[in-house]
CSV table of C-alpha atoms in Angstrom, one decimal:
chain,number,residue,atom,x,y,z
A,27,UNK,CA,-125.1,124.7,-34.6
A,28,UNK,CA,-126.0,128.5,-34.3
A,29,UNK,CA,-129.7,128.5,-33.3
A,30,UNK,CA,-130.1,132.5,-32.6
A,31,UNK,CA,-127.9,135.0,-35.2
A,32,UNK,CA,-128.1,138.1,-35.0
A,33,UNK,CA,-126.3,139.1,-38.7
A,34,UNK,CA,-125.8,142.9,-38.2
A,35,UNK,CA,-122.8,143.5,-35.5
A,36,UNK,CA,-123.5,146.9,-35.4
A,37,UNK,CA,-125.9,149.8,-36.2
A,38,UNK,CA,-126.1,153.5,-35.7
A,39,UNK,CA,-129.0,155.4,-35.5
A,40,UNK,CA,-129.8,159.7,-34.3
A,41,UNK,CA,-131.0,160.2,-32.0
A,42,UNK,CA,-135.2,160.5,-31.8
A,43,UNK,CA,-135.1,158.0,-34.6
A,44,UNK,CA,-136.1,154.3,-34.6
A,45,UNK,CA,-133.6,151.5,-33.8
A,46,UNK,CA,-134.4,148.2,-35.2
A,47,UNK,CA,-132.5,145.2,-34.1
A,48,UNK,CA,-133.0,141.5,-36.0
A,49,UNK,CA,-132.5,138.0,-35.2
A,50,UNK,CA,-133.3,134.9,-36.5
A,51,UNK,CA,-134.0,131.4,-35.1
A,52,UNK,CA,-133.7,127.9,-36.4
A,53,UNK,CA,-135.7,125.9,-33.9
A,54,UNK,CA,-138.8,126.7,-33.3
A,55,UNK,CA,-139.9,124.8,-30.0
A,56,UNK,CA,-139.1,127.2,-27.9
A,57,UNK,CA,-141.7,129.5,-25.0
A,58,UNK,CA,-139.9,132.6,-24.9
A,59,UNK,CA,-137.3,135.0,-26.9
A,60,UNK,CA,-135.7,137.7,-24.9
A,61,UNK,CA,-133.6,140.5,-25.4
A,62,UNK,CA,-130.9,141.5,-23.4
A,63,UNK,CA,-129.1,145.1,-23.0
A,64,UNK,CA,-125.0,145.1,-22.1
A,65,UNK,CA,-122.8,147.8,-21.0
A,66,UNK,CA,-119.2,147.6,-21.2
A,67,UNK,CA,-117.8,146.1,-17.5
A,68,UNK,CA,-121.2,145.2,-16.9
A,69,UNK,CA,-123.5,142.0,-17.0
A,70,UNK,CA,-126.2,141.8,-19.5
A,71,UNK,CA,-129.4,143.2,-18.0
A,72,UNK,CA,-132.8,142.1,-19.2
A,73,UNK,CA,-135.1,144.2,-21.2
A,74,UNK,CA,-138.2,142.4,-22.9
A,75,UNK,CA,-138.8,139.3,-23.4
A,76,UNK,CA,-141.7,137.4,-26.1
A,77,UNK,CA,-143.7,134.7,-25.6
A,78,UNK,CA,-144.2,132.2,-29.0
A,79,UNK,CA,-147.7,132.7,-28.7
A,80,UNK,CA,-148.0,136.3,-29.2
A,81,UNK,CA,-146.3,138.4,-32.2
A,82,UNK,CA,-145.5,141.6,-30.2
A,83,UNK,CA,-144.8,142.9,-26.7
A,84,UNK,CA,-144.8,146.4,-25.8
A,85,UNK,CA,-142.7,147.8,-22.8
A,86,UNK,CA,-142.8,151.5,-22.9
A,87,UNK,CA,-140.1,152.9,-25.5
A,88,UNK,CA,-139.1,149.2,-26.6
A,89,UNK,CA,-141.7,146.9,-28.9
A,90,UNK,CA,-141.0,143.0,-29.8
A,91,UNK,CA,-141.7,141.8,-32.8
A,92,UNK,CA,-142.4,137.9,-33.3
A,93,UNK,CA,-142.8,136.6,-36.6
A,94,UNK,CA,-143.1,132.7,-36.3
A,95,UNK,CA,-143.6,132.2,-40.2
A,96,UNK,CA,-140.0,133.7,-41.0
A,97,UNK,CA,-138.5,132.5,-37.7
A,98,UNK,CA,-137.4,136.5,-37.4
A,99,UNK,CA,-137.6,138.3,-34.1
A,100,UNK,CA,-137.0,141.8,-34.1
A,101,UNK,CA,-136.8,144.7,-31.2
A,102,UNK,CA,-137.6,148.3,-32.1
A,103,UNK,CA,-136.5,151.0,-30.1
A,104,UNK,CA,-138.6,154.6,-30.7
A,105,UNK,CA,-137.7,157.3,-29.6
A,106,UNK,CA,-134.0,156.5,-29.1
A,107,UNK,CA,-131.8,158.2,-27.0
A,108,UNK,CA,-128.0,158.2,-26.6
A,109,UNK,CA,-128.5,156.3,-23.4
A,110,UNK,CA,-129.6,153.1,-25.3
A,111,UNK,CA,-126.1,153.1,-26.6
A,112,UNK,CA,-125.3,149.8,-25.5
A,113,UNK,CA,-125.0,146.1,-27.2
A,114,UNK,CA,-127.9,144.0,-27.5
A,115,UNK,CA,-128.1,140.2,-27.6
A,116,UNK,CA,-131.7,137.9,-28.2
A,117,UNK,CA,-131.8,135.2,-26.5
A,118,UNK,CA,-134.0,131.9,-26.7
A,119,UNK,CA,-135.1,130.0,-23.3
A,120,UNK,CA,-132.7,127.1,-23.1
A,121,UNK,CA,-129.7,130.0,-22.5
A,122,UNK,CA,-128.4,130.1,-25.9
A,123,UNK,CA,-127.5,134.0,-27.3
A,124,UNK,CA,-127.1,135.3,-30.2
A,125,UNK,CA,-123.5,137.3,-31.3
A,126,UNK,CA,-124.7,140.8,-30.4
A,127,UNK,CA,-125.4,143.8,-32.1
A,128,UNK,CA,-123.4,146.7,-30.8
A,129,UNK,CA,-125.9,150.2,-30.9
A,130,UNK,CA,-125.0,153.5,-31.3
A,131,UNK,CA,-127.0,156.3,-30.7
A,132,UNK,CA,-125.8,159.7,-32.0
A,133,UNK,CA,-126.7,163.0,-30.2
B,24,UNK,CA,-135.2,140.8,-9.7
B,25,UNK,CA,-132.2,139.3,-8.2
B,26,UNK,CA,-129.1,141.1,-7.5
B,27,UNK,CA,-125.2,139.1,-8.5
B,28,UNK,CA,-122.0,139.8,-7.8
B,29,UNK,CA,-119.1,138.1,-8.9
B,30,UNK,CA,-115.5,138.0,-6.9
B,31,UNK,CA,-113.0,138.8,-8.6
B,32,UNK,CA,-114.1,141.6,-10.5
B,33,UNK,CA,-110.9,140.8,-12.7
B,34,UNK,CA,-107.6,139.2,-12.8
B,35,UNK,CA,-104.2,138.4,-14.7
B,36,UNK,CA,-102.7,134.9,-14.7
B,37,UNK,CA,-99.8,132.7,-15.2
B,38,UNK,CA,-100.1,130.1,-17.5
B,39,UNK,CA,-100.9,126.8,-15.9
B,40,UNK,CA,-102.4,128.0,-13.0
B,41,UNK,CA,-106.0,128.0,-11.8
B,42,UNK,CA,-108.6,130.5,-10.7
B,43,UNK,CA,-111.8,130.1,-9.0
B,44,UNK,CA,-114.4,132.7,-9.3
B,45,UNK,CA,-117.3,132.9,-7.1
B,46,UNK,CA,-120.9,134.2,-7.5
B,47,UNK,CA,-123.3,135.3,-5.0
B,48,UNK,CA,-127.0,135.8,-5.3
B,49,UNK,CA,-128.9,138.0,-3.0
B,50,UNK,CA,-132.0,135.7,-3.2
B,51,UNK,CA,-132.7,132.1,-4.1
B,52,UNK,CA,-132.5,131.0,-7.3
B,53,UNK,CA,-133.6,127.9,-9.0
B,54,UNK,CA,-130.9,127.8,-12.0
B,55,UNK,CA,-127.4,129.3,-11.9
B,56,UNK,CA,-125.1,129.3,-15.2
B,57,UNK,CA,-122.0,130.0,-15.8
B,58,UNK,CA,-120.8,131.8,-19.6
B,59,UNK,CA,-117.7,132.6,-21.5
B,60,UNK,CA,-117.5,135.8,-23.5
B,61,UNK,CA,-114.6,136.0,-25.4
B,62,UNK,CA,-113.5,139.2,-27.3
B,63,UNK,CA,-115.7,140.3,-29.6
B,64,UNK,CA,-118.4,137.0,-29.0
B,65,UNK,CA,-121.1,136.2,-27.8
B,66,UNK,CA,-122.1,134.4,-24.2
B,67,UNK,CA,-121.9,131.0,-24.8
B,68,UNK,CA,-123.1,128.5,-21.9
B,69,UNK,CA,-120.1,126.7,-20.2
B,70,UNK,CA,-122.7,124.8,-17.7
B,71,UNK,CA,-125.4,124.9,-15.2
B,72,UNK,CA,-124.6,124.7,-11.7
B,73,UNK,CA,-126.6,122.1,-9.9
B,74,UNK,CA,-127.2,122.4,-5.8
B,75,UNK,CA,-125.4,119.7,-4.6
B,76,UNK,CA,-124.5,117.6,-7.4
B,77,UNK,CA,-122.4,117.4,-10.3
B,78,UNK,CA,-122.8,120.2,-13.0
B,79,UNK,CA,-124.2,120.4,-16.3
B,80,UNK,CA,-122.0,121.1,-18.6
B,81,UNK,CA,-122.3,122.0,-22.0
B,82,UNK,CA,-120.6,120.6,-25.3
B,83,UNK,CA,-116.7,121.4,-25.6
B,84,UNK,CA,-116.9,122.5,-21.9
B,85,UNK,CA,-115.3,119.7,-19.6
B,86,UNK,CA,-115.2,119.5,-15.2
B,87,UNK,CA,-111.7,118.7,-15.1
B,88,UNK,CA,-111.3,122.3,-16.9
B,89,UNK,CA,-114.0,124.1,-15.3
B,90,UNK,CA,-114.7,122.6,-12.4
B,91,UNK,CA,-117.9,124.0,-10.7
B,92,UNK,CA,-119.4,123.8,-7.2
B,93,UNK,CA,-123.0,125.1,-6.1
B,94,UNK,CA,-123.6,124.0,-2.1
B,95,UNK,CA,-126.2,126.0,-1.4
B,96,UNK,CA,-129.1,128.3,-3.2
B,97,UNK,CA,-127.3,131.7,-3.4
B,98,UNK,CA,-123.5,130.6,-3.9
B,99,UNK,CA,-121.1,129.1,-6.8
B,100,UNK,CA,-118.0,128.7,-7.8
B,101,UNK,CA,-116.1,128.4,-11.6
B,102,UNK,CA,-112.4,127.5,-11.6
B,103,UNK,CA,-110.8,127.9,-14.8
B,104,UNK,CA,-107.8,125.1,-14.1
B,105,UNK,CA,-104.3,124.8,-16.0
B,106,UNK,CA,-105.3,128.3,-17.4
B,107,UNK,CA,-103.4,129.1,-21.3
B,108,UNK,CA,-103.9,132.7,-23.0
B,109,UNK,CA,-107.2,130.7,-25.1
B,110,UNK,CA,-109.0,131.1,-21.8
B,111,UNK,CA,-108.7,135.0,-21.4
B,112,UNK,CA,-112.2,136.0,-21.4
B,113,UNK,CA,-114.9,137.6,-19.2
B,114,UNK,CA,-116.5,134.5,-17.1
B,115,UNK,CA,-120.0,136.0,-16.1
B,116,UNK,CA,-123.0,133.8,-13.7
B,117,UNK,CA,-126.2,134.1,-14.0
B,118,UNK,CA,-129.3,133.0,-11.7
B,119,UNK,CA,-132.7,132.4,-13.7
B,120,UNK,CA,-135.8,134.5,-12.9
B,121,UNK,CA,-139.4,133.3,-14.1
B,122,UNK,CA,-138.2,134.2,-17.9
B,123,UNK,CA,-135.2,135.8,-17.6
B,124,UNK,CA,-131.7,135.5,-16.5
B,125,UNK,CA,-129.9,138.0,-13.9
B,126,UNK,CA,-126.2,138.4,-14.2
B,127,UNK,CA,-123.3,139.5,-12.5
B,128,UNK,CA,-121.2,141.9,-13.7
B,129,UNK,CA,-118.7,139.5,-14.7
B,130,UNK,CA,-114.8,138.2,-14.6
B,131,UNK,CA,-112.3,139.8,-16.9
B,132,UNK,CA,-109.5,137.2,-16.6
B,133,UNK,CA,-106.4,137.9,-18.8
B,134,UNK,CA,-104.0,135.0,-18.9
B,135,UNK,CA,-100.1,135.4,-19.2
């Protein structure tokens, strides 16, 4: 029972473009959706986070979208830089990830 | 923010034997987990580790396998027991924030 997918393992984007990441949820009884960043021999780091009552969060270059209706959570990154290079998973609050979606940013 | 580190950082095996990893938080934490990544997948929760009682494990994920202690706030361990090349993966802990998780930077453990 796969409650977070994230159906698009990878995705490249140039650099000073926008990258768009997309998960879906099954269940929706849940407070919070989160996205993590992960670096290779590293731990996933946090990055933004959702709550279910709101339909976007803005931190800086990164912007979460919520969209209840469609069950569809999606993370935009604008500008993005080859820094962001990096694999990013969404998570829901009871710990459960989704696959991944490895980034690529290309100078 | 709370800062983890994991010990080892990484290690090869012999089939049938065990390894315990440990995890250390630099604060308290109210939740600690432990997750399996295996190559080219995701995290997936092998259990929370309770202060001073029996974990929480999740389904397929038993304590004679992964046995798991947590005595105090800041410190837990993971053994992976009778260890078989299935269990090669990266064995990471995590301690929960108000929303988020923190991890450490994670167990690469290769078995023979």
């Amino acid at each position: 029972d796969q409650q977070v997918k994230q159906n698009s393992p990878s995705l490249s984007v140039q650099e000073g473009r926008i990258s768009i990441l997309n998960c879906d949820y099954t269940n929706s009884m849940f407070d919070y959706f989160l996205w993590y960043k992960k670096y290779p021999a590293e731990g996933p780091t946090f990055l933004i986070s959702i709550s279910s009552i709101k339909d976007k969060n803005e931190d800086g270059r990164f912007t979460v979208f919520l969209n209840k209706s469609a069950k569809h959570l999606s993370l935009h990154i604008v500008p993005s830089q080859p820094g962001d290079s990096a694999v990013y998973f969404c998570a829901i609050n009871d710990m459960r990830f989704g696959a991944g979606t490895r980034l690529t940013v290309k100078p | 923010s709370a800062v983890i580190s994991q010990k080892p950082s990484r290690d090869i095996c012999q089939r049938g034997t065990s390894l315990t990893i440990q995890c250390q938080v630099d604060s308290q934490v109210t939740m600690m987990f432990w997750y399996r990544q295996q190559p080219g997948q995701s995290l997936t929760l092998i259990a929370t580790a309770n202060q001073g009682s029996e974990a929480t494990y999740e389904s397929g994920f038993v304590i004679d396998k992964f046995p798991i202690s947590r005595p105090n706030l800041t410190f837990s361990t993971l053994t992976v027991s009778n260890m078989s090349p299935e269990d090669s993966s990266i064995y990471l802990c995590s301690g929960s924030g108000p929303v988020e998780q923190f991890f450490g930077p994670g167990t690469r453990l290769t078995v023979l």
